[in-house]
């Protein structure tokens, strides 16, 4: 059996499941600003990318794609007995959610994509980054991480940079390969889950135009652009992202409950 992704579970065991996916170079702690509040009404499952945090580095095959990470998430959900779940993901974690919602729509009940993209730019820079990490380690990359992740005004980044430094270089490089090959633009029209797209207006890694492409491509998706936020918008603007996620998933819950009542009433009328 394939080992499970390292994960943490918070919230009532009987509550609806919400899976939270991380960005490249971070661990599940990237969701610390929102996890405890979200777990008040949901069974929140956070997971680490292969070779990040507590996940084993050898979980991805050679030439891995986003589908391979998506299958690992489905394996985790299956192990936890979560036939359906809501999903929110940051950057690469968001791309995993996009793939899941497009290819396994029966599993994803609602979706939130935070500072993510259907295509993360040309392959060259990602392949160069992978080679740099393999040959030079994380020193040069970690030194520039704050500028990629946050606006200059944000300074509480030490723990997240430490997560990047502790990642497995080969596993990180494999994730760079996933991003180099990623192109989910043709999949967006297949997504039926209620979707929220969140962008940071100062995000240089996935600028707002990427979020607009997601929102335009996914039928009925809602778009929120946050000022004073860069790539890890949920860390830099924690309350704004929390409120957006709560509103989105609460609205979905209410719609689901309303639909359930309508179906019950229709069944009663048929009797």
PDB file of C-alpha atoms in Angstrom:
ATOM      1  CA  UNK A   1       0.000   0.000   0.000  1.00  0.00           C
ATOM      2  CA  UNK A   2       1.148   3.545  -0.752  1.00  0.00           C
ATOM      3  CA  UNK A   3       1.919   5.434   2.466  1.00  0.00           C
ATOM      4  CA  UNK A   4      -0.521   8.170   3.294  1.00  0.00           C
ATOM      5  CA  UNK A   5       0.307  11.848   3.067  1.00  0.00           C
ATOM      6  CA  UNK A   6       1.156  13.246   6.468  1.00  0.00           C
ATOM      7  CA  UNK A   7      -1.904  15.046   7.756  1.00  0.00           C
ATOM      8  CA  UNK A   8      -3.588  16.638  10.728  1.00  0.00           C
ATOM      9  CA  UNK A   9      -7.276  16.490  11.597  1.00  0.00           C
ATOM     10  CA  UNK A  10      -9.153  19.099  13.639  1.00  0.00           C
ATOM     11  CA  UNK A  11     -12.831  19.469  14.395  1.00  0.00           C
ATOM     12  CA  UNK A  12     -15.784  17.202  15.201  1.00  0.00           C
ATOM     13  CA  UNK A  13     -15.554  13.687  13.795  1.00  0.00           C
ATOM     14  CA  UNK A  14     -19.158  13.808  12.609  1.00  0.00           C
ATOM     15  CA  UNK A  15     -18.841  17.193  10.862  1.00  0.00           C
ATOM     16  CA  UNK A  16     -18.550  17.659   7.067  1.00  0.00           C
ATOM     17  CA  UNK A  17     -14.980  17.187   5.866  1.00  0.00           C
ATOM     18  CA  UNK A  18     -12.947  20.135   4.568  1.00  0.00           C
ATOM     19  CA  UNK A  19      -9.567  19.265   3.031  1.00  0.00           C
ATOM     20  CA  UNK A  20      -6.897  22.001   2.978  1.00  0.00           C
ATOM     21  CA  UNK A  21      -4.007  21.795   0.501  1.00  0.00           C
ATOM     22  CA  UNK A  22      -0.685  23.670   0.946  1.00  0.00           C
ATOM     23  CA  UNK A  23       1.503  25.652  -1.406  1.00  0.00           C
ATOM     24  CA  UNK A  24       4.881  24.526  -2.702  1.00  0.00           C
ATOM     25  CA  UNK A  25       7.629  24.881  -0.100  1.00  0.00           C
ATOM     26  CA  UNK A  26       5.306  25.121   2.901  1.00  0.00           C
ATOM     27  CA  UNK A  27       3.783  22.598   5.291  1.00  0.00           C
ATOM     28  CA  UNK A  28       0.281  22.195   6.645  1.00  0.00           C
ATOM     29  CA  UNK A  29       1.116  24.983   9.107  1.00  0.00           C
ATOM     30  CA  UNK A  30       0.476  27.462   6.268  1.00  0.00           C
ATOM     31  CA  UNK A  31      -3.208  27.006   7.153  1.00  0.00           C
ATOM     32  CA  UNK A  32      -2.699  27.805  10.864  1.00  0.00           C
ATOM     33  CA  UNK A  33      -4.361  31.249  10.527  1.00  0.00           C
ATOM     34  CA  UNK A  34      -7.676  29.661   9.478  1.00  0.00           C
ATOM     35  CA  UNK A  35      -7.684  26.034  10.622  1.00  0.00           C
ATOM     36  CA  UNK A  36      -9.004  26.356  14.177  1.00  0.00           C
ATOM     37  CA  UNK A  37     -11.882  28.637  13.190  1.00  0.00           C
ATOM     38  CA  UNK A  38     -12.836  26.452  10.222  1.00  0.00           C
ATOM     39  CA  UNK A  39     -12.713  23.394  12.477  1.00  0.00           C
ATOM     40  CA  UNK A  40     -15.482  24.695  14.710  1.00  0.00           C
ATOM     41  CA  UNK A  41     -18.058  23.430  12.216  1.00  0.00           C
ATOM     42  CA  UNK A  42     -16.036  21.082  10.025  1.00  0.00           C
ATOM     43  CA  UNK A  43     -13.663  18.157  10.204  1.00  0.00           C
ATOM     44  CA  UNK A  44     -10.622  19.945   8.820  1.00  0.00           C
ATOM     45  CA  UNK A  45      -7.966  17.744   7.213  1.00  0.00           C
ATOM     46  CA  UNK A  46      -4.649  19.417   6.383  1.00  0.00           C
ATOM     47  CA  UNK A  47      -1.969  17.535   4.447  1.00  0.00           C
ATOM     48  CA  UNK A  48       1.696  17.948   3.510  1.00  0.00           C
ATOM     49  CA  UNK A  49       3.073  17.665  -0.006  1.00  0.00           C
ATOM     50  CA  UNK A  50       5.496  14.756  -0.576  1.00  0.00           C
ATOM     51  CA  UNK A  51       8.846  15.593   1.000  1.00  0.00           C
ATOM     52  CA  UNK A  52       7.371  18.567   2.856  1.00  0.00           C
ATOM     53  CA  UNK A  53       6.504  18.710   6.542  1.00  0.00           C
ATOM     54  CA  UNK A  54       5.917  15.158   7.709  1.00  0.00           C
ATOM     55  CA  UNK A  55       5.161  13.507   4.348  1.00  0.00           C
ATOM     56  CA  UNK A  56       7.627  10.942   3.027  1.00  0.00           C
ATOM     57  CA  UNK A  57       9.745  12.163   0.091  1.00  0.00           C
ATOM     58  CA  UNK A  58       9.292   9.060  -2.075  1.00  0.00           C
ATOM     59  CA  UNK A  59       5.541   9.280  -2.643  1.00  0.00           C
ATOM     60  CA  UNK A  60       5.777  10.629  -6.199  1.00  0.00           C
ATOM     61  CA  UNK A  61       6.801   8.543  -9.238  1.00  0.00           C
ATOM     62  CA  UNK A  62       9.316   9.794 -11.786  1.00  0.00           C
ATOM     63  CA  UNK A  63       7.711  12.348 -14.068  1.00  0.00           C
ATOM     64  CA  UNK A  64       4.893  12.950 -11.597  1.00  0.00           C
ATOM     65  CA  UNK A  65       1.933  15.110 -12.562  1.00  0.00           C
ATOM     66  CA  UNK A  66      -0.753  16.893 -10.586  1.00  0.00           C
ATOM     67  CA  UNK A  67      -2.887  13.782 -11.031  1.00  0.00           C
ATOM     68  CA  UNK A  68      -0.410  11.797  -8.912  1.00  0.00           C
ATOM     69  CA  UNK A  69      -0.781  14.257  -6.033  1.00  0.00           C
ATOM     70  CA  UNK A  70      -4.549  14.271  -6.530  1.00  0.00           C
ATOM     71  CA  UNK A  71      -4.649  10.479  -6.201  1.00  0.00           C
ATOM     72  CA  UNK A  72      -2.670  10.711  -2.960  1.00  0.00           C
ATOM     73  CA  UNK A  73      -5.300  13.121  -1.614  1.00  0.00           C
ATOM     74  CA  UNK A  74      -8.081  10.758  -2.689  1.00  0.00           C
ATOM     75  CA  UNK A  75      -6.269   7.918  -0.941  1.00  0.00           C
ATOM     76  CA  UNK A  76      -6.156   9.973   2.238  1.00  0.00           C
ATOM     77  CA  UNK A  77      -9.851  10.842   1.935  1.00  0.00           C
ATOM     78  CA  UNK A  78     -10.700   7.178   1.383  1.00  0.00           C
ATOM     79  CA  UNK A  79      -8.708   6.167   4.456  1.00  0.00           C
ATOM     80  CA  UNK A  80     -10.635   8.723   6.512  1.00  0.00           C
ATOM     81  CA  UNK A  81     -13.978   7.565   5.140  1.00  0.00           C
ATOM     82  CA  UNK A  82     -14.666  10.881   3.374  1.00  0.00           C
ATOM     83  CA  UNK A  83     -16.611   9.914   0.275  1.00  0.00           C
ATOM     84  CA  UNK A  84     -17.290  13.598  -0.435  1.00  0.00           C
ATOM     85  CA  UNK A  85     -15.512  16.660   0.919  1.00  0.00           C
ATOM     86  CA  UNK A  86     -15.102  20.388   0.467  1.00  0.00           C
ATOM     87  CA  UNK A  87     -11.641  21.489  -0.602  1.00  0.00           C
ATOM     88  CA  UNK A  88      -9.534  24.635  -0.338  1.00  0.00           C
ATOM     89  CA  UNK A  89      -5.987  24.883  -1.639  1.00  0.00           C
ATOM     90  CA  UNK A  90      -3.204  27.440  -1.989  1.00  0.00           C
ATOM     91  CA  UNK A  91      -1.124  27.664  -5.189  1.00  0.00           C
ATOM     92  CA  UNK A  92      -0.052  24.077  -6.042  1.00  0.00           C
ATOM     93  CA  UNK A  93      -2.534  22.865  -3.425  1.00  0.00           C
ATOM     94  CA  UNK A  94      -5.206  24.790  -5.313  1.00  0.00           C
ATOM     95  CA  UNK A  95      -4.181  23.170  -8.599  1.00  0.00           C
ATOM     96  CA  UNK A  96      -4.633  19.782  -6.938  1.00  0.00           C
ATOM     97  CA  UNK A  97      -8.164  20.848  -5.991  1.00  0.00           C
ATOM     98  CA  UNK A  98      -8.830  22.013  -9.548  1.00  0.00           C
ATOM     99  CA  UNK A  99      -7.773  18.606 -10.875  1.00  0.00           C
ATOM    100  CA  UNK A 100      -9.871  16.778  -8.289  1.00  0.00           C
ATOM    101  CA  UNK A 101     -12.982  18.851  -9.018  1.00  0.00           C
ATOM    102  CA  UNK A 102     -12.575  18.385 -12.778  1.00  0.00           C
ATOM    103  CA  UNK A 103     -11.759  14.667 -12.802  1.00  0.00           C
ATOM    104  CA  UNK A 104     -13.622  13.455  -9.713  1.00  0.00           C
ATOM    105  CA  UNK A 105     -16.612  15.812  -9.455  1.00  0.00           C
ATOM    106  CA  UNK A 106     -18.534  13.300  -7.385  1.00  0.00           C
ATOM    107  CA  UNK A 107     -15.968  13.685  -4.592  1.00  0.00           C
ATOM    108  CA  UNK A 108     -15.607  17.505  -4.373  1.00  0.00           C
ATOM    109  CA  UNK A 109     -18.712  19.159  -2.922  1.00  0.00           C
ATOM    110  CA  UNK A 110     -17.337  22.728  -2.879  1.00  0.00           C
ATOM    111  CA  UNK A 111     -14.041  24.307  -3.916  1.00  0.00           C
ATOM    112  CA  UNK A 112     -11.903  27.314  -2.975  1.00  0.00           C
ATOM    113  CA  UNK A 113      -8.747  28.248  -4.905  1.00  0.00           C
ATOM    114  CA  UNK A 114      -6.385  30.657  -3.150  1.00  0.00           C
ATOM    115  CA  UNK A 115      -3.619  32.354  -5.149  1.00  0.00           C
ATOM    116  CA  UNK A 116      -3.609  29.512  -7.635  1.00  0.00           C
ATOM    117  CA  UNK A 117      -3.587  29.050 -11.397  1.00  0.00           C
ATOM    118  CA  UNK A 118      -4.590  26.714 -14.183  1.00  0.00           C
ATOM    119  CA  UNK A 119      -1.090  27.191 -15.665  1.00  0.00           C
ATOM    120  CA  UNK A 120       1.863  28.497 -13.675  1.00  0.00           C
ATOM    121  CA  UNK A 121       3.803  30.037 -16.543  1.00  0.00           C
ATOM    122  CA  UNK A 122       6.411  28.648 -18.918  1.00  0.00           C
ATOM    123  CA  UNK A 123       8.183  25.412 -17.906  1.00  0.00           C
ATOM    124  CA  UNK A 124      11.718  26.844 -18.086  1.00  0.00           C
ATOM    125  CA  UNK A 125      11.865  28.768 -14.791  1.00  0.00           C
ATOM    126  CA  UNK A 126      10.362  25.837 -12.876  1.00  0.00           C
ATOM    127  CA  UNK A 127      12.868  23.400 -14.305  1.00  0.00           C
ATOM    128  CA  UNK A 128      15.689  25.843 -13.513  1.00  0.00           C
ATOM    129  CA  UNK A 129      14.446  26.132  -9.934  1.00  0.00           C
ATOM    130  CA  UNK A 130      14.336  22.345  -9.623  1.00  0.00           C
ATOM    131  CA  UNK A 131      17.928  22.072 -10.806  1.00  0.00           C
ATOM    132  CA  UNK A 132      19.063  24.858  -8.470  1.00  0.00           C
ATOM    133  CA  UNK A 133      17.542  23.136  -5.434  1.00  0.00           C
ATOM    134  CA  UNK A 134      19.072  19.800  -6.382  1.00  0.00           C
ATOM    135  CA  UNK A 135      22.566  21.294  -6.816  1.00  0.00           C
ATOM    136  CA  UNK A 136      22.673  24.183  -4.321  1.00  0.00           C
ATOM    137  CA  UNK A 137      20.052  23.262  -1.715  1.00  0.00           C
ATOM    138  CA  UNK A 138      17.484  25.708  -0.388  1.00  0.00           C
ATOM    139  CA  UNK A 139      19.810  28.531   0.668  1.00  0.00           C
ATOM    140  CA  UNK A 140      19.373  30.788  -2.388  1.00  0.00           C
ATOM    141  CA  UNK A 141      15.661  30.024  -2.692  1.00  0.00           C
ATOM    142  CA  UNK A 142      14.880  30.568   0.988  1.00  0.00           C
ATOM    143  CA  UNK A 143      16.657  33.920   0.907  1.00  0.00           C
ATOM    144  CA  UNK A 144      14.205  35.183  -1.710  1.00  0.00           C
ATOM    145  CA  UNK A 145      11.073  33.403  -0.431  1.00  0.00           C
ATOM    146  CA  UNK A 146       9.704  36.353   1.607  1.00  0.00           C
ATOM    147  CA  UNK A 147       9.755  38.589  -1.464  1.00  0.00           C
ATOM    148  CA  UNK A 148       7.898  35.945  -3.501  1.00  0.00           C
ATOM    149  CA  UNK A 149       5.341  35.150  -0.807  1.00  0.00           C
ATOM    150  CA  UNK A 150       4.576  38.491   0.856  1.00  0.00           C
ATOM    151  CA  UNK A 151       4.447  42.244   0.400  1.00  0.00           C
ATOM    152  CA  UNK A 152       7.377  44.174   1.928  1.00  0.00           C
ATOM    153  CA  UNK A 153       5.230  45.235   4.900  1.00  0.00           C
ATOM    154  CA  UNK A 154       4.826  41.649   6.143  1.00  0.00           C
ATOM    155  CA  UNK A 155       7.653  40.327   8.315  1.00  0.00           C
ATOM    156  CA  UNK A 156       6.314  37.302  10.271  1.00  0.00           C
ATOM    157  CA  UNK A 157       7.612  34.745   7.795  1.00  0.00           C
ATOM    158  CA  UNK A 158      10.396  32.896   9.665  1.00  0.00           C
ATOM    159  CA  UNK A 159       8.468  29.691  10.410  1.00  0.00           C
ATOM    160  CA  UNK A 160       7.310  29.292   6.819  1.00  0.00           C
ATOM    161  CA  UNK A 161      10.789  29.884   5.415  1.00  0.00           C
ATOM    162  CA  UNK A 162      12.061  27.268   7.875  1.00  0.00           C
ATOM    163  CA  UNK A 163       9.523  24.817   6.412  1.00  0.00           C
ATOM    164  CA  UNK A 164      10.969  25.409   2.967  1.00  0.00           C
ATOM    165  CA  UNK A 165      14.526  24.896   4.195  1.00  0.00           C
ATOM    166  CA  UNK A 166      13.529  21.553   5.748  1.00  0.00           C
ATOM    167  CA  UNK A 167      11.855  20.149   2.619  1.00  0.00           C
ATOM    168  CA  UNK A 168      13.430  17.272   0.703  1.00  0.00           C
ATOM    169  CA  UNK A 169      15.264  18.727  -2.343  1.00  0.00           C
ATOM    170  CA  UNK A 170      14.343  15.914  -4.721  1.00  0.00           C
ATOM    171  CA  UNK A 171      10.690  15.959  -3.702  1.00  0.00           C
ATOM    172  CA  UNK A 172      10.594  19.749  -4.013  1.00  0.00           C
ATOM    173  CA  UNK A 173      12.177  19.481  -7.461  1.00  0.00           C
ATOM    174  CA  UNK A 174       9.566  16.887  -8.433  1.00  0.00           C
ATOM    175  CA  UNK A 175       6.841  19.356  -7.434  1.00  0.00           C
ATOM    176  CA  UNK A 176       8.543  22.000  -9.594  1.00  0.00           C
ATOM    177  CA  UNK A 177       8.304  19.494 -12.443  1.00  0.00           C
ATOM    178  CA  UNK A 178       4.586  19.150 -11.775  1.00  0.00           C
ATOM    179  CA  UNK A 179       4.148  22.916 -12.027  1.00  0.00           C
ATOM    180  CA  UNK A 180       6.273  23.051 -15.191  1.00  0.00           C
ATOM    181  CA  UNK A 181       3.994  20.556 -16.944  1.00  0.00           C
ATOM    182  CA  UNK A 182       0.711  21.773 -15.464  1.00  0.00           C
ATOM    183  CA  UNK A 183      -2.011  23.070 -17.775  1.00  0.00           C
ATOM    184  CA  UNK A 184      -5.566  22.701 -16.468  1.00  0.00           C
ATOM    185  CA  UNK A 185      -7.178  25.363 -18.639  1.00  0.00           C
ATOM    186  CA  UNK A 186      -9.129  22.834 -20.698  1.00  0.00           C
ATOM    187  CA  UNK A 187     -10.417  21.196 -17.496  1.00  0.00           C
ATOM    188  CA  UNK A 188     -12.039  24.280 -15.987  1.00  0.00           C
ATOM    189  CA  UNK A 189     -15.330  23.891 -17.844  1.00  0.00           C
ATOM    190  CA  UNK A 190     -15.737  20.420 -16.341  1.00  0.00           C
ATOM    191  CA  UNK A 191     -15.926  21.730 -12.776  1.00  0.00           C
ATOM    192  CA  UNK A 192     -19.414  21.731 -11.283  1.00  0.00           C
ATOM    193  CA  UNK A 193     -18.585  22.335  -7.604  1.00  0.00           C
ATOM    194  CA  UNK A 194     -19.478  25.784  -6.214  1.00  0.00           C
ATOM    195  CA  UNK A 195     -16.147  27.612  -6.487  1.00  0.00           C
ATOM    196  CA  UNK A 196     -14.526  30.618  -4.830  1.00  0.00           C
ATOM    197  CA  UNK A 197     -11.321  32.064  -6.311  1.00  0.00           C
ATOM    198  CA  UNK A 198      -9.171  34.311  -4.086  1.00  0.00           C
ATOM    199  CA  UNK A 199      -6.327  36.471  -5.432  1.00  0.00           C
ATOM    200  CA  UNK A 200      -3.767  38.748  -3.830  1.00  0.00           C
ATOM    201  CA  UNK A 201      -3.474  41.946  -5.831  1.00  0.00           C
ATOM    202  CA  UNK A 202       0.272  42.103  -5.130  1.00  0.00           C
ATOM    203  CA  UNK A 203       0.883  38.437  -5.956  1.00  0.00           C
ATOM    204  CA  UNK A 204       3.848  38.156  -8.327  1.00  0.00           C
ATOM    205  CA  UNK A 205       3.842  34.347  -8.476  1.00  0.00           C
ATOM    206  CA  UNK A 206       0.208  33.994  -9.569  1.00  0.00           C
ATOM    207  CA  UNK A 207      -0.959  37.521 -10.457  1.00  0.00           C
ATOM    208  CA  UNK A 208      -4.681  38.352 -10.373  1.00  0.00           C
ATOM    209  CA  UNK A 209      -4.962  37.654 -14.107  1.00  0.00           C
ATOM    210  CA  UNK A 210      -4.451  33.974 -13.241  1.00  0.00           C
ATOM    211  CA  UNK A 211      -7.326  34.103 -10.778  1.00  0.00           C
ATOM    212  CA  UNK A 212      -9.554  35.798 -13.322  1.00  0.00           C
ATOM    213  CA  UNK A 213      -8.822  33.017 -15.808  1.00  0.00           C
ATOM    214  CA  UNK A 214      -9.890  30.461 -13.202  1.00  0.00           C
ATOM    215  CA  UNK A 215     -13.043  32.365 -12.322  1.00  0.00           C
ATOM    216  CA  UNK A 216     -13.940  32.936 -15.972  1.00  0.00           C
ATOM    217  CA  UNK A 217     -13.361  29.286 -16.851  1.00  0.00           C
ATOM    218  CA  UNK A 218     -15.321  27.723 -13.981  1.00  0.00           C
ATOM    219  CA  UNK A 219     -19.044  28.160 -14.401  1.00  0.00           C
ATOM    220  CA  UNK A 220     -20.580  30.260 -11.635  1.00  0.00           C
ATOM    221  CA  UNK A 221     -17.261  30.845  -9.821  1.00  0.00           C
ATOM    222  CA  UNK A 222     -16.925  33.887  -7.562  1.00  0.00           C
ATOM    223  CA  UNK A 223     -13.743  35.982  -7.527  1.00  0.00           C
ATOM    224  CA  UNK A 224     -12.297  37.938  -4.606  1.00  0.00           C
ATOM    225  CA  UNK A 225      -9.200  40.132  -5.077  1.00  0.00           C
ATOM    226  CA  UNK A 226      -7.544  41.216  -1.835  1.00  0.00           C
ATOM    227  CA  UNK A 227      -5.459  44.394  -1.587  1.00  0.00           C
ATOM    228  CA  UNK A 228      -2.243  44.383   0.458  1.00  0.00           C
ATOM    229  CA  UNK A 229      -1.721  40.668  -0.143  1.00  0.00           C
ATOM    230  CA  UNK A 230       0.791  38.694  -2.186  1.00  0.00           C
ATOM    231  CA  UNK A 231       1.127  34.939  -2.859  1.00  0.00           C
ATOM    232  CA  UNK A 232       0.352  33.573   0.615  1.00  0.00           C
ATOM    233  CA  UNK A 233      -2.684  35.798   1.008  1.00  0.00           C
ATOM    234  CA  UNK A 234      -4.192  33.623   3.730  1.00  0.00           C
ATOM    235  CA  UNK A 235      -1.132  34.308   5.907  1.00  0.00           C
ATOM    236  CA  UNK A 236      -0.856  38.004   5.106  1.00  0.00           C
ATOM    237  CA  UNK A 237      -4.600  38.756   5.245  1.00  0.00           C
ATOM    238  CA  UNK A 238      -5.795  35.952   7.565  1.00  0.00           C
ATOM    239  CA  UNK A 239      -9.156  37.368   8.624  1.00  0.00           C
ATOM    240  CA  UNK A 240     -10.171  38.407   5.114  1.00  0.00           C
ATOM    241  CA  UNK A 241      -9.453  34.941   3.746  1.00  0.00           C
ATOM    242  CA  UNK A 242     -11.113  33.233   6.714  1.00  0.00           C
ATOM    243  CA  UNK A 243     -14.267  35.306   6.270  1.00  0.00           C
ATOM    244  CA  UNK A 244     -14.343  34.546   2.537  1.00  0.00           C
ATOM    245  CA  UNK A 245     -13.934  30.815   3.128  1.00  0.00           C
ATOM    246  CA  UNK A 246     -16.543  30.718   5.873  1.00  0.00           C
ATOM    247  CA  UNK A 247     -19.041  32.643   3.760  1.00  0.00           C
ATOM    248  CA  UNK A 248     -18.405  30.387   0.768  1.00  0.00           C
ATOM    249  CA  UNK A 249     -18.658  27.072   2.562  1.00  0.00           C
ATOM    250  CA  UNK A 250     -21.530  28.225   4.805  1.00  0.00           C
ATOM    251  CA  UNK A 251     -23.457  29.357   1.721  1.00  0.00           C
ATOM    252  CA  UNK A 252     -22.843  25.963   0.129  1.00  0.00           C
ATOM    253  CA  UNK A 253     -24.021  24.222   3.313  1.00  0.00           C
ATOM    254  CA  UNK A 254     -27.234  26.266   3.347  1.00  0.00           C
ATOM    255  CA  UNK A 255     -27.895  25.596  -0.342  1.00  0.00           C
ATOM    256  CA  UNK A 256     -27.257  21.899   0.213  1.00  0.00           C
ATOM    257  CA  UNK A 257     -29.628  21.837   3.174  1.00  0.00           C
ATOM    258  CA  UNK A 258     -32.288  23.687   1.146  1.00  0.00           C
ATOM    259  CA  UNK A 259     -31.928  21.252  -1.734  1.00  0.00           C
ATOM    260  CA  UNK A 260     -32.202  18.355   0.704  1.00  0.00           C
ATOM    261  CA  UNK A 261     -35.432  19.764   2.149  1.00  0.00           C
ATOM    262  CA  UNK A 262     -36.848  20.247  -1.348  1.00  0.00           C
ATOM    263  CA  UNK A 263     -36.061  16.648  -2.252  1.00  0.00           C
ATOM    264  CA  UNK A 264     -37.678  15.426   0.972  1.00  0.00           C
ATOM    265  CA  UNK A 265     -40.796  17.505   0.242  1.00  0.00           C
ATOM    266  CA  UNK A 266     -40.988  16.168  -3.318  1.00  0.00           C
ATOM    267  CA  UNK A 267     -40.707  12.608  -2.043  1.00  0.00           C
ATOM    268  CA  UNK A 268     -43.443  13.276   0.518  1.00  0.00           C
ATOM    269  CA  UNK A 269     -45.726  14.702  -2.203  1.00  0.00           C
ATOM    270  CA  UNK A 270     -45.159  11.630  -4.356  1.00  0.00           C
ATOM    271  CA  UNK A 271     -46.292   9.439  -1.470  1.00  0.00           C
TER     272      UNK A 271
END
